[in-house]
C-alpha cells in the first residue's frame, strides 16, 4: 500500500513539474566541443528524464541476469520447504486423529523435505506417531531429545511427564514437573502438578511459596489462587494445631480471609481459640460460618465447645444455633440430639420429626430410632425407623474421587489432587421406596397426636402361671398388648385403634380408652419380639367362641 501511494505521488510530482515548465517557456543553449546546441526547456527536461529511466532499466536487467542462478535455487528450495510443511501439517493432523499409517508416512516425507535442525516439530510428529503405534520407548527417547533442546524443552518435559504419569512413576513425574516449573514458571500444568506433589508430601511452606510465584506470574486466576492458598493454609493449620495453637489460629484466620466459606478453616480457627480459652471469639467464628453454611461439623463443635458443660447447657447452645438458622434440617437434628442427651424426649422427637420432614436422611431416622429406644423401648417402632433409614438417602460426607472420608482432607488419597474433597451426598446404595427414587417422609411420619411414654416398672417375682398357646399370630399379638397394659397399670394404659379386644379389663378406666396411640395412629411395621418371660408370668384365658 505504501509503494502504491509513493508511485502515485511520484507521478503527480512529474505532472506538476511538466505543467509548471509548460507555463514558463524558455530556450536552452549548450556549447559542447565547439558546437552550439539549442533546444526548448521542455524538450531538455523530457530528454533528461528519459535518460534516467533508461539507466534504471539497464541496471535492473543486469541485476536480474547476475542473480538468476540464486533466484532459481531459492525458488526450488522454497517449493521444497512448502511441500515439507504441508506434509508436516498433514502428519500432525493424522497423529491427532489416530491414523498411525498416514502419520508415519508423512513423518518420513517431512524428514526428506525438511531438516530437523530447521524445524523441531518433526520430533513432535515422530514422538506422536510412536505413541500411536505403541512404541513407548521410542517416544520417550524423542521426548528426551526435545527436552535437551532449549527451543523444545517445555514440550519435551510435558511429554515425559505424561508418560511418567501413564506408567505410574510419580517420582519421575514430579521431577519433570519441577524442571518445567523452574525453567518456565508460567506453565499452568507444571505449576499445578508441582503444587499437587508438594501437597502430597505435606510440604505446605514450599507449596505456598510456589503458589505465590505462580500468582505473581498470572498463571492462575485470582479466585482459584485464593482458594488453593486458603486450602494450603488450612492444611498447615491442622498440622500445627496440637503443637502450636497460636500459629494454627493465624493460618486458619488468614485462610478465612481468602475464602470465607471454607468450613475446615473455621473449625481449625475455633478449635485453636478454644484451646486458648477464648470461647467467645471462637463461638463467633462458628456462628458467622453457620449463617453462611449450616454444616454438621460446625454444630457439633459449637455445642461441645466447653468440655464441662452439662447436657442442658449443650441443649441451650443447640437452640441458639437453631435461632440463627431456623427451618433447617441440620439445626433441627442438632437440637434433637442435644435434647436426647438431656433426656427431654418429647422435644427430641418433635425436632427430629421436623428434620425428617424437611430433609429425610439416614442419620435423622437413626436418631429417631435412638429416641424411640429411650422413650418407649418398643422393638417394633425401633425397627420401623431402622427400615426408614435403610430406604432414605445417605447423609452428605466429604467425598473426593469416589471415596468418602469422615474428616476433611486437603489432598485426595486417590489422585493426589489438591482441594478435591467436597461436601456432598455419596451415591445411594439402596433404592428408595417411591417410584421417583426419593423417600416420601409423609409415609414414614404422620402428623398425629404425640406418643405417650410407657414407664418401665421394676419387675417383681410372680408365682408361676399357666399360659394357653394362641392358635394364630393375631392372638399372640393380642396377648402381647394385654401384657404391656397390665405392666403399665390402669393409668398409663394405651389403646390401639382398629384392634378387637377379647375382653375389657376391670382395671381399665376412661383415661385408658382416650390415650393416643404410641405409633402415630397405626401399628408398627414390625410388632417386635414377644417376651416369653412376661408371658410365663401371666395367665390368659382365650374364649374361642
Coordinates of C-alpha atoms in Angstrom, one line a residue:
X1 CA 0.0 0.0 0.0
X2 CA 2.8 2.4 0.8
X3 CA 4.5 1.6 -2.5
X4 CA 1.4 2.4 -4.4
X5 CA 1.0 5.7 -2.6
X6 CA 4.7 6.5 -3.3
X7 CA 4.2 5.8 -7.1
X8 CA 1.1 7.9 -7.3
X9 CA 2.9 10.7 -5.5
X10 CA 5.9 10.5 -7.9
X11 CA 3.6 10.6 -11.0
X12 CA 1.8 13.6 -9.5
X13 CA 5.0 15.5 -8.9
X14 CA 6.2 14.8 -12.5
X15 CA 2.9 16.1 -13.9
X16 CA 3.1 19.2 -11.8
X17 CA 6.7 19.8 -12.9
X18 CA 5.9 19.5 -16.6
X19 CA 2.8 21.7 -16.1
X20 CA 5.0 24.3 -14.4
X21 CA 7.6 24.2 -17.3
X22 CA 4.8 24.4 -19.9
X23 CA 3.5 27.6 -18.3
X24 CA 7.1 29.1 -18.4
X25 CA 8.6 28.5 -21.9
X26 CA 12.3 29.2 -22.4
X27 CA 15.3 28.3 -24.5
X28 CA 18.3 26.2 -23.5
X29 CA 21.7 26.8 -25.2
X30 CA 24.6 24.4 -24.8
X31 CA 28.1 24.7 -26.4
X32 CA 29.9 21.3 -26.3
X33 CA 33.1 20.6 -28.3
X34 CA 32.7 23.7 -30.4
X35 CA 29.1 23.0 -31.3
X36 CA 26.1 25.1 -30.3
X37 CA 23.1 23.1 -29.2
X38 CA 19.9 25.0 -28.7
X39 CA 16.5 23.5 -27.6
X40 CA 13.5 24.4 -25.6
X41 CA 13.4 23.9 -21.9
X42 CA 10.5 21.3 -22.1
X43 CA 12.5 19.1 -24.5
X44 CA 15.6 19.2 -22.4
X45 CA 13.6 18.1 -19.3
X46 CA 12.0 15.3 -21.2
X47 CA 15.4 14.0 -22.5
X48 CA 16.8 14.1 -19.0
X49 CA 14.0 12.1 -17.5
X50 CA 14.1 9.6 -20.3
X51 CA 17.9 9.0 -19.9
X52 CA 17.3 8.5 -16.1
X53 CA 14.6 5.9 -16.8
X54 CA 16.8 4.1 -19.3
X55 CA 19.6 3.8 -16.9
X56 CA 17.3 2.3 -14.3
X57 CA 16.0 -0.3 -16.7
X58 CA 19.5 -1.3 -17.8
X59 CA 20.6 -1.7 -14.1
X60 CA 17.6 -3.9 -13.4
X61 CA 18.3 -6.1 -16.4
X62 CA 21.9 -6.6 -15.4
X63 CA 21.0 -7.4 -11.8
X64 CA 18.4 -9.9 -12.8
X65 CA 20.8 -11.7 -15.1
X66 CA 23.5 -11.7 -12.4
X67 CA 21.2 -13.1 -9.7
X68 CA 19.2 -15.5 -11.8
X69 CA 21.1 -18.7 -10.5
X70 CA 20.4 -17.8 -6.9
X71 CA 16.8 -16.9 -7.7
X72 CA 16.2 -20.3 -9.4
X73 CA 17.8 -22.1 -6.5
X74 CA 15.8 -20.2 -4.0
X75 CA 12.6 -20.9 -5.9
X76 CA 13.1 -24.7 -5.8
X77 CA 14.2 -24.6 -2.2
X78 CA 11.1 -22.6 -1.2
X79 CA 8.9 -25.0 -3.1
X80 CA 10.5 -28.0 -1.3
X81 CA 10.1 -26.3 2.0
X82 CA 6.4 -25.6 1.3
X83 CA 5.9 -29.3 0.4
X84 CA 7.6 -30.3 3.7
X85 CA 5.5 -28.0 5.8
X86 CA 2.4 -29.4 4.1
X87 CA 3.5 -32.9 4.9
X88 CA 4.2 -31.9 8.5
X89 CA 0.8 -30.3 8.9
X90 CA -0.9 -33.4 7.4
X91 CA 1.1 -35.7 9.7
X92 CA 0.3 -33.8 12.8
X93 CA -3.4 -33.8 11.9
X94 CA -3.2 -37.6 11.2
X95 CA -1.5 -38.2 14.6
X96 CA -4.1 -36.2 16.4
X97 CA -6.8 -38.2 14.6
X98 CA -5.1 -41.5 15.5
X99 CA -4.1 -42.5 11.9
X100 CA -0.8 -44.2 12.5
X101 CA -0.1 -45.2 8.9
X102 CA -0.6 -41.7 7.4
X103 CA 1.3 -40.1 10.3
X104 CA 4.3 -42.4 9.8
X105 CA 4.2 -41.8 6.0
X106 CA 4.1 -38.0 6.5
X107 CA 6.9 -38.1 9.1
X108 CA 9.2 -39.9 6.6
X109 CA 8.3 -37.4 3.8
X110 CA 8.9 -34.5 6.1
X111 CA 12.3 -35.9 7.0
X112 CA 13.2 -35.9 3.3
X113 CA 12.0 -32.4 2.6
X114 CA 12.9 -30.5 5.8
X115 CA 15.8 -30.8 8.1
X116 CA 15.0 -31.5 11.8
X117 CA 17.5 -28.8 12.7
X118 CA 15.4 -26.2 10.9
X119 CA 12.0 -27.5 12.2
X120 CA 11.9 -29.1 15.7
X121 CA 8.2 -30.0 15.2
X122 CA 9.5 -33.1 13.2
X123 CA 10.5 -34.6 16.6
X124 CA 7.0 -34.0 17.9
X125 CA 5.4 -35.7 14.9
X126 CA 7.7 -38.7 15.3
X127 CA 7.0 -38.9 19.0
X128 CA 3.2 -38.8 18.5
X129 CA 3.5 -41.4 15.8
X130 CA 5.4 -43.7 18.1
X131 CA 2.8 -43.2 20.8
X132 CA 0.0 -44.2 18.5
X133 CA 1.9 -47.3 17.3
X134 CA 2.6 -48.3 20.9
X135 CA 6.4 -47.8 20.7
X136 CA 6.6 -46.0 24.1
X137 CA 10.4 -46.4 24.4
X138 CA 11.0 -44.6 21.0
X139 CA 8.6 -41.9 22.0
X140 CA 10.3 -41.4 25.3
X141 CA 13.7 -41.1 23.5
X142 CA 12.2 -38.4 21.3
X143 CA 10.8 -36.5 24.2
X144 CA 14.2 -36.7 25.9
X145 CA 15.9 -35.3 22.8
X146 CA 13.3 -32.5 22.8
X147 CA 13.9 -31.8 26.5
X148 CA 17.6 -31.2 25.8
X149 CA 16.9 -28.7 23.1
X150 CA 16.3 -25.2 24.6
X151 CA 13.7 -24.5 21.9
X152 CA 11.6 -27.5 22.6
X153 CA 12.4 -28.0 26.3
X154 CA 9.0 -27.4 27.7
X155 CA 7.3 -29.6 25.1
X156 CA 9.7 -32.5 25.8
X157 CA 9.2 -32.2 29.5
X158 CA 5.5 -32.3 29.2
X159 CA 5.7 -35.4 27.1
X160 CA 8.0 -37.1 29.6
X161 CA 5.6 -36.0 32.4
X162 CA 2.6 -37.5 30.7
X163 CA 4.5 -40.8 30.0
X164 CA 5.6 -41.0 33.7
X165 CA 2.0 -40.5 34.9
X166 CA 0.8 -43.2 32.5
X167 CA 3.4 -45.6 33.8
X168 CA 2.6 -44.7 37.4
X169 CA 6.1 -43.3 38.1
X170 CA 5.0 -40.5 40.3
X171 CA 8.5 -39.6 41.5
X172 CA 9.7 -39.2 37.9
X173 CA 6.6 -37.2 37.0
X174 CA 7.3 -34.9 40.0
X175 CA 10.9 -34.3 38.8
X176 CA 9.8 -33.5 35.3
X177 CA 7.2 -31.1 36.5
X178 CA 9.6 -29.3 38.8
X179 CA 12.2 -28.9 36.0
X180 CA 9.5 -27.4 33.8
X181 CA 8.3 -25.1 36.6
X182 CA 11.8 -23.9 37.2
X183 CA 12.6 -23.2 33.5
X184 CA 9.1 -21.8 32.7
X185 CA 7.1 -20.8 35.8
X186 CA 4.3 -19.5 33.5
X187 CA 3.2 -23.1 32.5
X188 CA 0.0 -23.9 34.4
X189 CA 0.3 -27.7 34.1
X190 CA 3.8 -27.7 35.6
X191 CA 2.8 -25.4 38.4
X192 CA -0.3 -27.3 39.3
X193 CA 1.5 -30.7 39.1
X194 CA 4.3 -29.5 41.3
X195 CA 1.8 -28.0 43.7
X196 CA 0.0 -31.3 44.0
X197 CA 3.2 -33.2 44.5
X198 CA 4.4 -30.9 47.3
X199 CA 0.9 -31.1 48.9
X200 CA 1.1 -34.9 48.8
X201 CA 4.5 -34.7 50.6
X202 CA 2.9 -32.3 53.1
X203 CA 5.5 -29.6 52.2
X204 CA 3.0 -26.8 52.9
X205 CA 5.6 -24.0 53.1
X206 CA 7.1 -24.9 49.7
X207 CA 3.6 -25.3 48.2
X208 CA 2.5 -21.9 49.4
X209 CA 5.7 -20.3 48.0
X210 CA 5.2 -21.9 44.6
X211 CA 1.6 -20.8 44.6
X212 CA 2.6 -17.2 45.3
X213 CA 5.1 -17.3 42.4
X214 CA 2.5 -18.6 40.0
X215 CA 0.0 -16.0 41.2
X216 CA 2.6 -13.3 40.5
X217 CA 3.2 -14.7 37.0
X218 CA -0.6 -14.7 36.4
X219 CA -0.6 -18.4 35.8
X220 CA -3.8 -18.9 37.9
X221 CA -6.8 -16.7 38.2
X222 CA -7.3 -14.7 41.4
X223 CA -10.2 -16.7 42.7
X224 CA -8.6 -20.1 42.0
X225 CA -5.3 -19.0 43.6
X226 CA -7.0 -17.6 46.7
X227 CA -9.0 -20.9 47.1
X228 CA -5.9 -23.1 46.8
X229 CA -3.9 -20.9 49.2
X230 CA -6.7 -21.0 51.7
X231 CA -6.7 -24.8 51.5
X232 CA -2.9 -24.9 52.0
X233 CA -3.1 -22.6 54.9
X234 CA -5.9 -24.7 56.5
X235 CA -3.8 -27.9 56.0
X236 CA -0.8 -26.3 57.7
X237 CA -3.0 -25.0 60.5
X238 CA -4.4 -28.6 61.0
X239 CA -0.9 -29.9 61.3
X240 CA 0.2 -27.2 63.8
X241 CA -3.0 -27.3 65.9
X242 CA -1.7 -29.7 68.6
X243 CA 1.9 -28.3 68.8
X244 CA 1.3 -24.6 68.2
X245 CA -2.3 -23.4 68.5
X246 CA -1.4 -19.8 68.0
X247 CA 0.2 -20.4 64.6
X248 CA -2.7 -22.6 63.7
X249 CA -5.1 -19.9 64.6
X250 CA -3.2 -17.3 62.5
X251 CA -3.1 -19.6 59.5
X252 CA -6.8 -20.5 59.8
X253 CA -7.9 -16.9 60.1
X254 CA -5.7 -16.0 57.0
X255 CA -7.5 -18.8 55.1
X256 CA -10.9 -17.4 56.1
X257 CA -9.9 -14.0 54.8
X258 CA -9.1 -15.6 51.4
X259 CA -12.3 -17.8 51.4
X260 CA -14.9 -17.1 54.0
X261 CA -16.9 -20.2 53.1
X262 CA -14.1 -22.7 53.9
X263 CA -15.7 -24.8 56.7
X264 CA -12.5 -26.7 57.8
X265 CA -10.7 -23.3 58.2
X266 CA -13.4 -22.1 60.6
X267 CA -13.3 -25.4 62.5
X268 CA -9.5 -25.2 63.0
X269 CA -9.7 -21.5 64.0
X270 CA -12.4 -22.2 66.5
X271 CA -10.5 -25.2 68.0
X272 CA -7.3 -23.1 68.4
X273 CA -9.3 -20.3 70.1
X274 CA -11.0 -22.8 72.4
X275 CA -7.6 -24.2 73.4
X276 CA -6.5 -20.7 74.2
X277 CA -9.7 -20.4 76.4
X278 CA -11.1 -17.7 74.1
X279 CA -14.6 -19.2 73.9
X280 CA -16.4 -16.0 72.8
X281 CA -14.3 -15.4 69.7
X282 CA -14.2 -19.0 68.7
X283 CA -18.0 -19.2 69.0
X284 CA -18.4 -16.0 67.0
X285 CA -16.4 -17.6 64.1
X286 CA -18.6 -20.7 64.2
X287 CA -21.8 -18.6 64.3
X288 CA -20.7 -16.5 61.3
X289 CA -19.8 -19.6 59.3
X290 CA -23.1 -21.3 60.4
X291 CA -25.1 -18.4 58.9
X292 CA -23.3 -18.9 55.6
X293 CA -23.2 -22.7 55.6
X294 CA -25.1 -24.8 58.3
X295 CA -22.6 -27.7 58.5
X296 CA -23.0 -30.6 60.9
X297 CA -19.3 -30.3 62.0
X298 CA -19.9 -26.7 62.9
X299 CA -22.9 -27.6 65.0
X300 CA -21.1 -30.5 66.7
X301 CA -18.1 -28.3 67.7
X302 CA -20.3 -25.4 68.7
X303 CA -22.5 -27.5 71.0
X304 CA -19.5 -29.1 72.7
X305 CA -17.3 -26.0 72.8
X306 CA -16.9 -26.3 76.6
X307 CA -15.9 -29.6 78.0
X308 CA -17.5 -29.1 81.4
X309 CA -21.0 -28.2 80.1
X310 CA -23.9 -30.2 81.2
X311 CA -26.5 -31.7 78.8
X312 CA -28.9 -28.8 79.5
X313 CA -26.1 -26.3 78.6
X314 CA -25.5 -28.1 75.3
X315 CA -29.2 -28.1 74.6
X316 CA -29.2 -24.3 75.1
X317 CA -26.4 -23.8 72.7
X318 CA -28.1 -26.0 70.2
X319 CA -31.3 -23.9 70.5
X320 CA -29.2 -20.8 69.8
X321 CA -27.9 -22.4 66.6
X322 CA -31.4 -23.1 65.6
X323 CA -32.4 -19.5 66.2
X324 CA -29.5 -18.3 63.9
X325 CA -30.7 -20.6 61.1
X326 CA -34.3 -21.6 61.6
X327 CA -36.2 -24.1 59.4
X328 CA -33.0 -26.0 58.7
X329 CA -32.7 -29.8 58.9
X330 CA -29.2 -29.7 60.3
X331 CA -30.2 -27.3 63.1
X332 CA -33.3 -29.3 64.0
X333 CA -31.3 -32.5 64.1
X334 CA -28.7 -30.8 66.3
X335 CA -31.4 -29.7 68.8
X336 CA -32.9 -33.2 68.7
X337 CA -29.5 -34.8 69.6
X338 CA -28.9 -32.4 72.4
X339 CA -32.4 -32.9 73.7
X340 CA -31.9 -36.7 73.7
X341 CA -28.7 -36.3 75.8
X342 CA -30.7 -34.1 78.2
X343 CA -33.5 -36.7 78.4
X344 CA -36.1 -34.2 77.0
X345 CA -37.6 -36.9 74.8
X346 CA -40.7 -35.0 73.7
X347 CA -38.6 -32.1 72.4
X348 CA -36.2 -34.5 70.8
X349 CA -39.0 -36.4 69.0
X350 CA -40.6 -33.2 67.8
X351 CA -37.4 -31.7 66.3
X352 CA -36.3 -35.0 64.8
X353 CA -39.6 -35.5 63.0
X354 CA -39.5 -31.9 61.7
X355 CA -36.0 -32.5 60.4
X356 CA -37.1 -35.7 58.7
X357 CA -39.9 -33.9 57.0
X358 CA -37.6 -31.2 55.7
X359 CA -34.8 -33.5 54.6
X360 CA -35.3 -37.2 55.1
X361 CA -31.8 -38.6 55.6
X362 CA -30.3 -41.8 57.1
X363 CA -28.9 -40.2 60.2
X364 CA -32.2 -38.5 61.1
X365 CA -34.1 -41.8 61.1
X366 CA -31.4 -43.4 63.1
X367 CA -31.8 -40.6 65.6
X368 CA -35.5 -41.3 65.7
X369 CA -34.7 -44.9 66.4
X370 CA -32.5 -43.8 69.4
X371 CA -35.2 -41.6 70.6
X372 CA -37.7 -44.4 70.3
X373 CA -35.5 -46.7 72.3
X374 CA -35.0 -44.2 75.0
X375 CA -38.7 -43.2 75.1
X376 CA -40.8 -46.4 74.7
X377 CA -38.3 -49.2 74.1
X378 CA -40.7 -50.7 71.6
X379 CA -38.7 -53.0 69.3
X380 CA -41.3 -52.7 66.5
X381 CA -41.1 -49.0 66.3
X382 CA -37.3 -49.1 66.6
X383 CA -37.1 -51.5 63.6
X384 CA -39.5 -49.2 61.7
X385 CA -37.2 -46.3 62.0
X386 CA -34.2 -48.5 61.1
X387 CA -36.1 -49.6 58.0
X388 CA -36.8 -46.0 57.0
X389 CA -33.1 -45.3 57.5
X390 CA -32.2 -48.0 55.0
X391 CA -34.6 -46.6 52.4
X392 CA -33.6 -43.0 52.9
X393 CA -30.7 -41.2 51.0
X394 CA -27.3 -41.2 52.6
X395 CA -26.0 -38.3 54.5
X396 CA -23.6 -35.8 52.9
X397 CA -19.9 -36.6 53.6
X398 CA -16.5 -35.4 52.5
X399 CA -16.2 -37.0 49.1
X400 CA -13.4 -37.0 46.5
X401 CA -12.7 -39.3 43.5
X402 CA -15.4 -41.7 44.6
X403 CA -14.2 -42.2 48.2
X404 CA -15.6 -40.7 51.4
X405 CA -13.7 -39.5 54.5
X406 CA -15.1 -38.9 58.0
X407 CA -13.0 -35.7 58.1
X408 CA -11.9 -33.1 55.5
X409 CA -8.5 -33.7 53.9
X410 CA -6.6 -31.2 51.8
X411 CA -5.4 -33.8 49.2
X412 CA -7.3 -36.6 47.6
X413 CA -5.9 -40.0 48.6
X414 CA -6.7 -41.4 45.2
X415 CA -5.5 -38.9 42.7
X416 CA -3.4 -36.6 44.9
X417 CA -5.3 -33.6 43.7
X418 CA -5.3 -30.5 46.0
X419 CA -8.7 -29.3 47.2
X420 CA -10.5 -32.4 45.9
X421 CA -12.9 -33.1 48.8
X422 CA -16.5 -31.7 48.5
X423 CA -19.3 -31.9 51.0
X424 CA -22.0 -33.8 49.1
X425 CA -24.1 -36.9 49.3
X426 CA -22.5 -40.2 48.2
X427 CA -24.3 -42.4 45.8
X428 CA -27.2 -44.3 47.4
X429 CA -26.7 -48.0 47.8
X430 CA -30.4 -48.9 48.2
X431 CA -33.2 -47.5 46.1
X432 CA -36.0 -45.6 47.8
X433 CA -39.5 -46.9 48.3
X434 CA -41.2 -44.5 45.9
X435 CA -41.3 -44.6 42.2
X436 CA -39.2 -41.4 41.7
X437 CA -36.4 -42.7 43.8
X438 CA -36.9 -40.4 46.8
X439 CA -38.3 -41.2 50.2
X440 CA -41.6 -39.7 51.0
X441 CA -41.4 -38.5 54.6
X442 CA -45.2 -38.5 54.9
X443 CA -45.2 -42.2 54.5
X444 CA -42.8 -42.5 57.5
X445 CA -44.2 -39.9 59.8
X446 CA -47.8 -39.0 60.4
X447 CA -48.9 -35.7 61.9
X448 CA -51.0 -37.2 64.7
X449 CA -51.1 -36.9 68.5
X450 CA -47.8 -37.3 70.3
X451 CA -46.5 -40.6 71.6
X452 CA -47.3 -41.4 75.2
X453 CA -44.3 -42.6 77.3
X454 CA -44.6 -46.1 78.6
X455 CA -42.8 -46.4 82.0
X456 CA -40.9 -49.4 82.9
X457 CA -41.7 -50.6 86.4
X458 CA -39.3 -52.8 88.4
X459 CA -40.2 -56.4 87.8
X460 CA -41.0 -58.4 90.8
X461 CA -41.1 -62.2 91.0
X462 CA -44.5 -63.6 90.4
X463 CA -46.0 -67.0 91.1
X464 CA -46.0 -69.5 88.2
X465 CA -49.0 -69.2 85.9
X466 CA -50.1 -71.3 83.0
X467 CA -50.4 -69.9 79.6
X468 CA -52.5 -71.4 76.8
X469 CA -50.9 -71.2 73.4
X470 CA -52.7 -69.0 71.0
X471 CA -53.6 -70.8 67.8
X472 CA -52.9 -67.8 65.5
X473 CA -50.4 -65.0 65.1
X474 CA -53.2 -62.4 65.8
X475 CA -53.8 -63.9 69.3
X476 CA -50.1 -63.7 70.0
X477 CA -50.2 -60.0 69.2
X478 CA -53.3 -59.5 71.4
X479 CA -51.6 -61.3 74.3
X480 CA -48.5 -59.1 74.0
X481 CA -50.6 -55.9 74.1
X482 CA -52.5 -57.2 77.1
X483 CA -49.2 -57.9 78.9
X484 CA -48.0 -54.4 78.2
X485 CA -51.1 -52.9 79.6
X486 CA -51.0 -54.9 82.7
X487 CA -47.4 -53.9 83.3
X488 CA -48.1 -50.2 82.7
X489 CA -51.1 -50.1 85.0
X490 CA -54.6 -48.7 84.6
X491 CA -53.5 -45.0 84.5
X492 CA -50.8 -45.4 81.7
X493 CA -52.6 -48.0 79.6
X494 CA -52.5 -47.3 75.8
X495 CA -55.3 -48.3 73.5
X496 CA -54.6 -49.3 69.9
X497 CA -57.4 -48.4 67.4
X498 CA -58.8 -50.9 64.9
X499 CA -58.0 -53.9 67.1
X500 CA -60.5 -56.1 68.6
X501 CA -60.0 -56.7 72.4
X502 CA -61.1 -60.1 73.7
X503 CA -62.5 -58.7 76.9
X504 CA -62.4 -55.5 78.8
X505 CA -60.3 -55.5 81.9
X506 CA -62.0 -54.1 85.0
X507 CA -58.8 -52.2 85.8
X508 CA -59.1 -50.1 82.7
X509 CA -60.7 -46.7 83.0
X510 CA -61.8 -43.8 80.9
X511 CA -58.3 -42.4 80.6
X512 CA -57.1 -45.7 79.0
X513 CA -59.7 -45.5 76.2
X514 CA -58.8 -41.9 75.2
X515 CA -55.0 -42.3 75.3
X516 CA -53.3 -41.7 72.0
X517 CA -51.6 -44.4 70.0
X518 CA -47.8 -44.7 70.5
X519 CA -47.1 -45.2 66.8
X520 CA -48.7 -42.2 65.0
X521 CA -52.2 -43.8 64.8
X522 CA -51.2 -47.1 63.2
X523 CA -49.5 -50.3 64.1
X524 CA -45.7 -50.6 63.5
X525 CA -44.2 -52.4 60.6
X526 CA -42.6 -54.9 63.0
X527 CA -44.6 -55.7 66.2
X528 CA -41.4 -56.7 67.9
X529 CA -40.2 -59.7 69.8
X530 CA -42.5 -61.5 72.2
X531 CA -41.3 -61.5 75.7
X532 CA -41.5 -65.2 76.9
X533 CA -40.6 -64.3 80.5
X534 CA -43.6 -61.9 80.8
X535 CA -45.9 -64.4 79.1
X536 CA -44.9 -67.1 81.6
X537 CA -45.8 -64.8 84.5
X538 CA -49.3 -64.0 83.1
X539 CA -52.3 -66.3 82.9
X540 CA -54.5 -65.5 79.9
X541 CA -57.6 -67.4 79.0
X542 CA -58.9 -67.1 75.5
X543 CA -62.5 -67.5 74.6
X544 CA -62.6 -69.2 71.2
X545 CA -66.4 -68.8 70.6

